[in-house]
Amino acid sequence: MERFWHSRGAICFPGLGYICSWRVVDSVVVVTLSGDGSVNLADSPFLRACRQEPASHVPVWFMRQAGRSLPEYKAVRGEGTILAAIQDPERAAEITLQPVRRYGVDAAILFSDIVTPVFAVGFGIDITPGVGPTCEQPFATSADLERLRPLDPETDLAFQAETVRTLVAELTIPLIGFAGGPFTLASYLVEGKPSRDYAKVKALMMGQPDLWHQLCDRLADLAIGTLTNQVENGASAVQLFDSWAGALRPEHYREYVQPHSTKVLTAMADLGVPRIHFGINTGELLPQIAEAGADVVGVDWRTPLSDARQRTGGKVALQGNLDPALLLAPTDVLEREVRRVLDDNGGHPGHIFNLGHGVLPQVDPDQLLRVVEIVHAEGRTDGAAS
Ligand code: CP3
């Protein structure tokens, strides 16, 4: 932990708490931090922005902030599959905390994956390094529905509950839980691997609509079980990642996907936490993404925040939307583009700064640190909330 600052007479480690005790062991100072829930998370800049309320600064976190761009991630990730690391609460909690310590971001995101619940019910899915989720036997017929049995969170996701509880005990910023959206998860199950054209999944969706809706209903139940498990154990917000939904035209999204996302997001409303709904290439779908029941809509870099606000009728907060490739540009170019995103938001209180998609593995962590510095120093939330 190299980075800390003095605050209110105590030494504060960004996102992790204040020193409440210290001792010396073998010439090393061991400190205990106060992350005991004494901080009022409801008033954190992140949760205030989710509610479109002004805050002390514009909050910022990054999708895929944990991961291969961090040397400390590579050090603890281990040789096994990523799903093995996810099922190890101590390792998963440590990986979740790494970007919080390094960047001083305003929210942590649970280290897990969108396929975790599908894996947990034994569908037969893995994550192949450098490729993504893969299934040896993709979903093809109604017989495959049996491979998606109902989730029993207490047994299937006990590791996740433990990771979340460990994190919540340590963090002084909100923890975001997440699940995969119906189209994105179905795309991996039906295609059996990442796809460019989504040909198989679209063929099933439009050619066998009854089977499609049965599949998505099961995927929605898995998402609800996962997210409920995360929130009941202390997550402060949830994000539904329907990353690839932008491959659909709005009428098809409305007919085949939106009812299932609405089911998930409506179930989350009962739990009382903000719901972020995200996909890339969704400029044309933003009204429906919001309408499905989001408090915050994720926007990718193709749509200016000012346009996104109009398309969503000002009813939701926005999260985004720096092009992740800009993190590979010279720092002065990056700085200019960060300021452009802030300007485009125009001081509206409902803005959570993020990338338009995840951090790329080859990014220099110092570039992300610079983004956080600028957003915290220059982002303002005094514009009109309309
Ligand atoms: O954001 C975070 O820091 C939290 C962790 C997180 C991971 N996956 C860990 C991970 C989150 C939020 C996800 C979500 C996820 N997983 C999505 C939605 C977000 C998005 O990117 O659109 C999707 C589509 C997946 C599926 C998936 N998992 C892909 C496409 C890959 C990349 C495969 C590769 O090796 O390039 C994964 C693997 C994965 N999930 C990694 C991480 C850190 C990298 C592989 C590793 O470290 O072994």
Coordinates of N, CA and C in Angstrom, one line a residue, residues 181-283:
G181 N -26.5 -10.2 -18.6 CA -27.9 -10.0 -19.1 C -28.2 -11.1 -20.0
P182 N -29.5 -11.3 -20.4 CA -30.0 -12.5 -21.1 C -29.4 -12.7 -22.4
F183 N -29.3 -11.6 -23.3 CA -28.8 -11.8 -24.6 C -27.3 -12.2 -24.6
T184 N -26.5 -11.6 -23.7 CA -25.1 -11.8 -23.7 C -24.8 -13.2 -23.2
L185 N -25.5 -13.6 -22.1 CA -25.3 -15.0 -21.6 C -25.7 -16.0 -22.6
A186 N -26.9 -15.8 -23.2 CA -27.4 -16.7 -24.2 C -26.5 -16.8 -25.4
S187 N -25.8 -15.7 -25.7 CA -24.9 -15.8 -26.9 C -23.8 -16.8 -26.6
Y188 N -23.2 -16.8 -25.4 CA -22.1 -17.8 -25.1 C -22.7 -19.2 -25.1
L189 N -23.9 -19.4 -24.5 CA -24.4 -20.7 -24.4 C -24.7 -21.3 -25.7
V190 N -25.3 -20.5 -26.6 CA -25.8 -21.0 -27.9 C -24.6 -21.1 -28.9
E191 N -23.8 -20.1 -28.9 CA -22.7 -20.1 -29.9 C -21.5 -21.0 -29.4
G192 N -21.4 -21.2 -28.1 CA -20.4 -22.1 -27.5 C -19.1 -21.4 -27.4
K193 N -19.0 -20.1 -27.9 CA -17.8 -19.3 -27.8 C -18.1 -17.9 -28.2
P194 N -17.2 -16.9 -28.0 CA -17.4 -15.6 -28.4 C -17.7 -15.5 -29.9
S195 N -18.6 -14.6 -30.3 CA -19.1 -14.6 -31.7 C -18.9 -13.2 -32.3
R196 N -18.7 -13.1 -33.6 CA -18.7 -11.8 -34.2 C -20.1 -11.4 -34.7
D197 N -20.8 -12.4 -35.2 CA -22.1 -12.1 -35.9 C -23.3 -12.5 -35.2
Y198 N -23.1 -13.3 -34.1 CA -24.3 -13.8 -33.3 C -25.3 -14.6 -34.2
A199 N -24.8 -15.2 -35.2 CA -25.7 -15.9 -36.2 C -26.5 -17.0 -35.6
K200 N -25.9 -17.9 -34.8 CA -26.6 -19.0 -34.2 C -27.6 -18.5 -33.2
V201 N -27.2 -17.6 -32.3 CA -28.1 -17.2 -31.3 C -29.3 -16.4 -31.8
K202 N -29.1 -15.6 -32.9 CA -30.2 -14.9 -33.5 C -31.1 -15.9 -34.2
A203 N -30.5 -16.9 -34.8 CA -31.3 -17.9 -35.5 C -32.3 -18.6 -34.5
L204 N -31.7 -19.0 -33.3 CA -32.5 -19.6 -32.3 C -33.6 -18.6 -31.8
M205 N -33.2 -17.4 -31.5 CA -34.1 -16.4 -31.0 C -35.3 -16.2 -31.9
M206 N -35.1 -16.0 -33.2 CA -36.2 -15.7 -34.1 C -36.8 -17.0 -34.7
G207 N -36.1 -18.1 -34.8 CA -36.6 -19.3 -35.4 C -37.4 -20.1 -34.4
Q208 N -37.0 -20.1 -33.1 CA -37.6 -20.9 -32.1 C -37.9 -20.0 -30.9
P209 N -38.9 -19.1 -31.1 CA -39.1 -18.1 -30.0 C -39.5 -18.7 -28.6
D210 N -40.3 -19.8 -28.7 CA -40.7 -20.4 -27.4 C -39.5 -20.9 -26.6
L211 N -38.6 -21.6 -27.3 CA -37.4 -22.1 -26.7 C -36.5 -21.0 -26.2
W212 N -36.4 -19.9 -27.0 CA -35.6 -18.7 -26.7 C -36.2 -18.2 -25.3
H213 N -37.5 -18.0 -25.2 CA -38.0 -17.4 -24.0 C -37.8 -18.3 -22.8
Q214 N -37.9 -19.6 -23.0 CA -37.7 -20.5 -21.9 C -36.2 -20.4 -21.4
L215 N -35.3 -20.3 -22.4 CA -33.9 -20.2 -22.1 C -33.6 -18.9 -21.3
C216 N -34.2 -17.8 -21.8 CA -33.9 -16.5 -21.2 C -34.6 -16.4 -19.8
D217 N -35.7 -17.1 -19.6 CA -36.4 -17.1 -18.3 C -35.5 -17.8 -17.3
R218 N -34.8 -18.9 -17.7 CA -33.9 -19.6 -16.8 C -32.7 -18.7 -16.5
L219 N -32.2 -18.0 -17.5 CA -31.0 -17.2 -17.3 C -31.4 -16.0 -16.4
A220 N -32.6 -15.5 -16.6 CA -33.0 -14.4 -15.7 C -33.1 -14.9 -14.2
D221 N -33.6 -16.1 -14.0 CA -33.7 -16.6 -12.7 C -32.3 -16.8 -12.1
L222 N -31.3 -17.2 -12.9 CA -29.9 -17.3 -12.4 C -29.4 -16.0 -12.0
A223 N -29.7 -15.0 -12.9 CA -29.2 -13.6 -12.5 C -29.8 -13.1 -11.3
I224 N -31.1 -13.3 -11.1 CA -31.8 -12.9 -9.9 C -31.2 -13.6 -8.6
G225 N -31.0 -14.9 -8.7 CA -30.4 -15.6 -7.6 C -29.0 -15.1 -7.2
T226 N -28.2 -14.8 -8.3 CA -26.8 -14.3 -8.1 C -26.8 -12.9 -7.4
L227 N -27.6 -12.1 -8.0 CA -27.6 -10.7 -7.6 C -28.2 -10.6 -6.2
T228 N -29.2 -11.4 -5.9 CA -29.8 -11.3 -4.6 C -28.8 -11.8 -3.5
N229 N -28.1 -12.9 -3.9 CA -27.0 -13.4 -3.0 C -26.0 -12.3 -2.7
Q230 N -25.6 -11.5 -3.7 CA -24.6 -10.4 -3.6 C -25.2 -9.3 -2.7
V231 N -26.4 -8.9 -2.9 CA -27.0 -7.8 -2.2 C -27.3 -8.2 -0.7
E232 N -27.8 -9.4 -0.5 CA -28.1 -9.8 0.8 C -26.8 -9.9 1.7
N233 N -25.7 -10.1 1.0 CA -24.4 -10.2 1.8 C -23.7 -8.9 1.8
G234 N -24.3 -7.8 1.3 CA -23.8 -6.5 1.5 C -23.4 -5.7 0.3
A235 N -23.6 -6.2 -1.0 CA -23.3 -5.3 -2.1 C -24.3 -4.1 -2.1
S236 N -23.7 -2.9 -2.5 CA -24.5 -1.7 -2.4 C -25.2 -1.3 -3.7
A237 N -24.9 -2.0 -4.8 CA -25.4 -1.7 -6.1 C -25.2 -2.9 -7.0
V238 N -26.0 -3.0 -8.1 CA -25.8 -4.1 -9.0 C -25.7 -3.6 -10.5
Q239 N -24.9 -4.3 -11.3 CA -24.9 -3.9 -12.7 C -25.2 -5.2 -13.5
L240 N -26.2 -5.0 -14.4 CA -26.6 -6.0 -15.4 C -25.8 -5.8 -16.6
F241 N -24.8 -6.7 -16.9 CA -24.0 -6.6 -18.1 C -24.7 -7.3 -19.3
D242 N -25.4 -6.5 -20.1 CA -25.9 -7.2 -21.4 C -25.0 -6.6 -22.5
S243 N -23.7 -6.9 -22.4 CA -22.7 -6.3 -23.2 C -23.0 -6.3 -24.7
W244 N -23.5 -7.5 -25.2 CA -23.6 -7.6 -26.6 C -25.0 -7.4 -27.2
A245 N -25.9 -6.8 -26.3 CA -27.3 -6.6 -26.8 C -27.4 -5.6 -27.9
G246 N -26.3 -4.8 -28.1 CA -26.3 -3.8 -29.2 C -26.3 -4.4 -30.6
A247 N -26.1 -5.8 -30.6 CA -26.2 -6.5 -31.9 C -27.6 -6.6 -32.5
L248 N -28.6 -6.2 -31.6 CA -30.0 -6.3 -32.0 C -30.6 -5.0 -32.5
R249 N -31.6 -5.1 -33.4 CA -32.4 -3.9 -33.7 C -33.4 -3.6 -32.6
P250 N -33.8 -2.4 -32.4 CA -34.7 -2.1 -31.2 C -35.9 -2.9 -31.1
E251 N -36.6 -3.2 -32.3 CA -37.8 -4.0 -32.2 C -37.5 -5.4 -31.7
H252 N -36.4 -6.0 -32.1 CA -36.1 -7.3 -31.7 C -35.6 -7.3 -30.2
Y253 N -34.9 -6.3 -29.8 CA -34.5 -6.2 -28.4 C -35.8 -6.1 -27.5
R254 N -36.8 -5.3 -28.0 CA -38.0 -5.1 -27.2 C -38.7 -6.4 -27.0
E255 N -38.8 -7.2 -28.1 CA -39.6 -8.4 -28.1 C -38.9 -9.6 -27.4
Y256 N -37.6 -9.7 -27.7 CA -36.9 -11.0 -27.2 C -36.1 -10.8 -26.0
V257 N -35.7 -9.6 -25.7 CA -34.7 -9.5 -24.6 C -35.3 -8.7 -23.4
Q258 N -35.9 -7.5 -23.8 CA -36.3 -6.6 -22.7 C -37.2 -7.2 -21.6
P259 N -38.2 -8.1 -21.9 CA -39.0 -8.6 -20.9 C -38.2 -9.4 -19.8
H260 N -37.1 -10.0 -20.3 CA -36.3 -10.8 -19.3 C -35.4 -9.9 -18.5
S261 N -34.9 -8.9 -19.1 CA -34.1 -7.9 -18.3 C -35.0 -7.2 -17.3
T262 N -36.2 -6.9 -17.7 CA -37.1 -6.2 -16.8 C -37.4 -7.1 -15.6
K263 N -37.6 -8.4 -15.9 CA -37.8 -9.3 -14.8 C -36.7 -9.2 -13.7
V264 N -35.4 -9.2 -14.2 CA -34.3 -9.2 -13.3 C -34.2 -7.9 -12.6
L265 N -34.4 -6.8 -13.3 CA -34.2 -5.4 -12.7 C -35.4 -5.1 -11.8
T266 N -36.6 -5.7 -12.1 CA -37.7 -5.5 -11.2 C -37.5 -6.2 -9.9
A267 N -37.0 -7.4 -10.0 CA -36.7 -8.2 -8.7 C -35.6 -7.4 -7.9
M268 N -34.7 -6.7 -8.5 CA -33.7 -6.0 -7.8 C -34.3 -4.7 -7.1
A269 N -35.3 -4.1 -7.8 CA -35.9 -2.9 -7.2 C -36.4 -3.3 -5.8
D270 N -36.9 -4.5 -5.6 CA -37.4 -4.9 -4.3 C -36.3 -5.0 -3.3
L271 N -35.1 -5.1 -3.7 CA -33.9 -5.1 -2.7 C -33.4 -3.7 -2.4
G272 N -33.9 -2.7 -3.1 CA -33.6 -1.3 -2.8 C -32.2 -0.9 -3.1
V273 N -31.5 -1.5 -4.0 CA -30.2 -1.0 -4.4 C -30.2 -0.4 -5.8
P274 N -29.4 0.6 -6.2 CA -29.4 1.1 -7.5 C -29.0 0.0 -8.5
R275 N -29.6 0.1 -9.7 CA -29.4 -0.9 -10.8 C -28.8 -0.2 -12.0
I276 N -27.6 -0.7 -12.4 CA -26.9 -0.1 -13.5 C -27.2 -1.1 -14.7
H277 N -27.5 -0.6 -15.8 CA -27.8 -1.5 -17.0 C -26.9 -1.1 -18.1
F278 N -26.1 -2.1 -18.6 CA -25.0 -1.7 -19.6 C -24.9 -2.6 -20.8
G279 N -24.7 -2.0 -21.9 CA -24.3 -2.8 -23.1 C -23.5 -1.9 -24.0
I280 N -22.7 -2.5 -24.9 CA -21.9 -1.6 -25.8 C -22.7 -1.6 -27.1
N281 N -22.4 -0.5 -27.9 CA -23.1 -0.3 -29.2 C -24.6 -0.2 -29.0
T282 N -25.0 0.4 -27.9 CA -26.5 0.4 -27.6 C -27.1 1.8 -27.8
G283 N -26.4 2.7 -28.6 CA -26.9 4.0 -28.8 C -28.4 4.0 -29.2

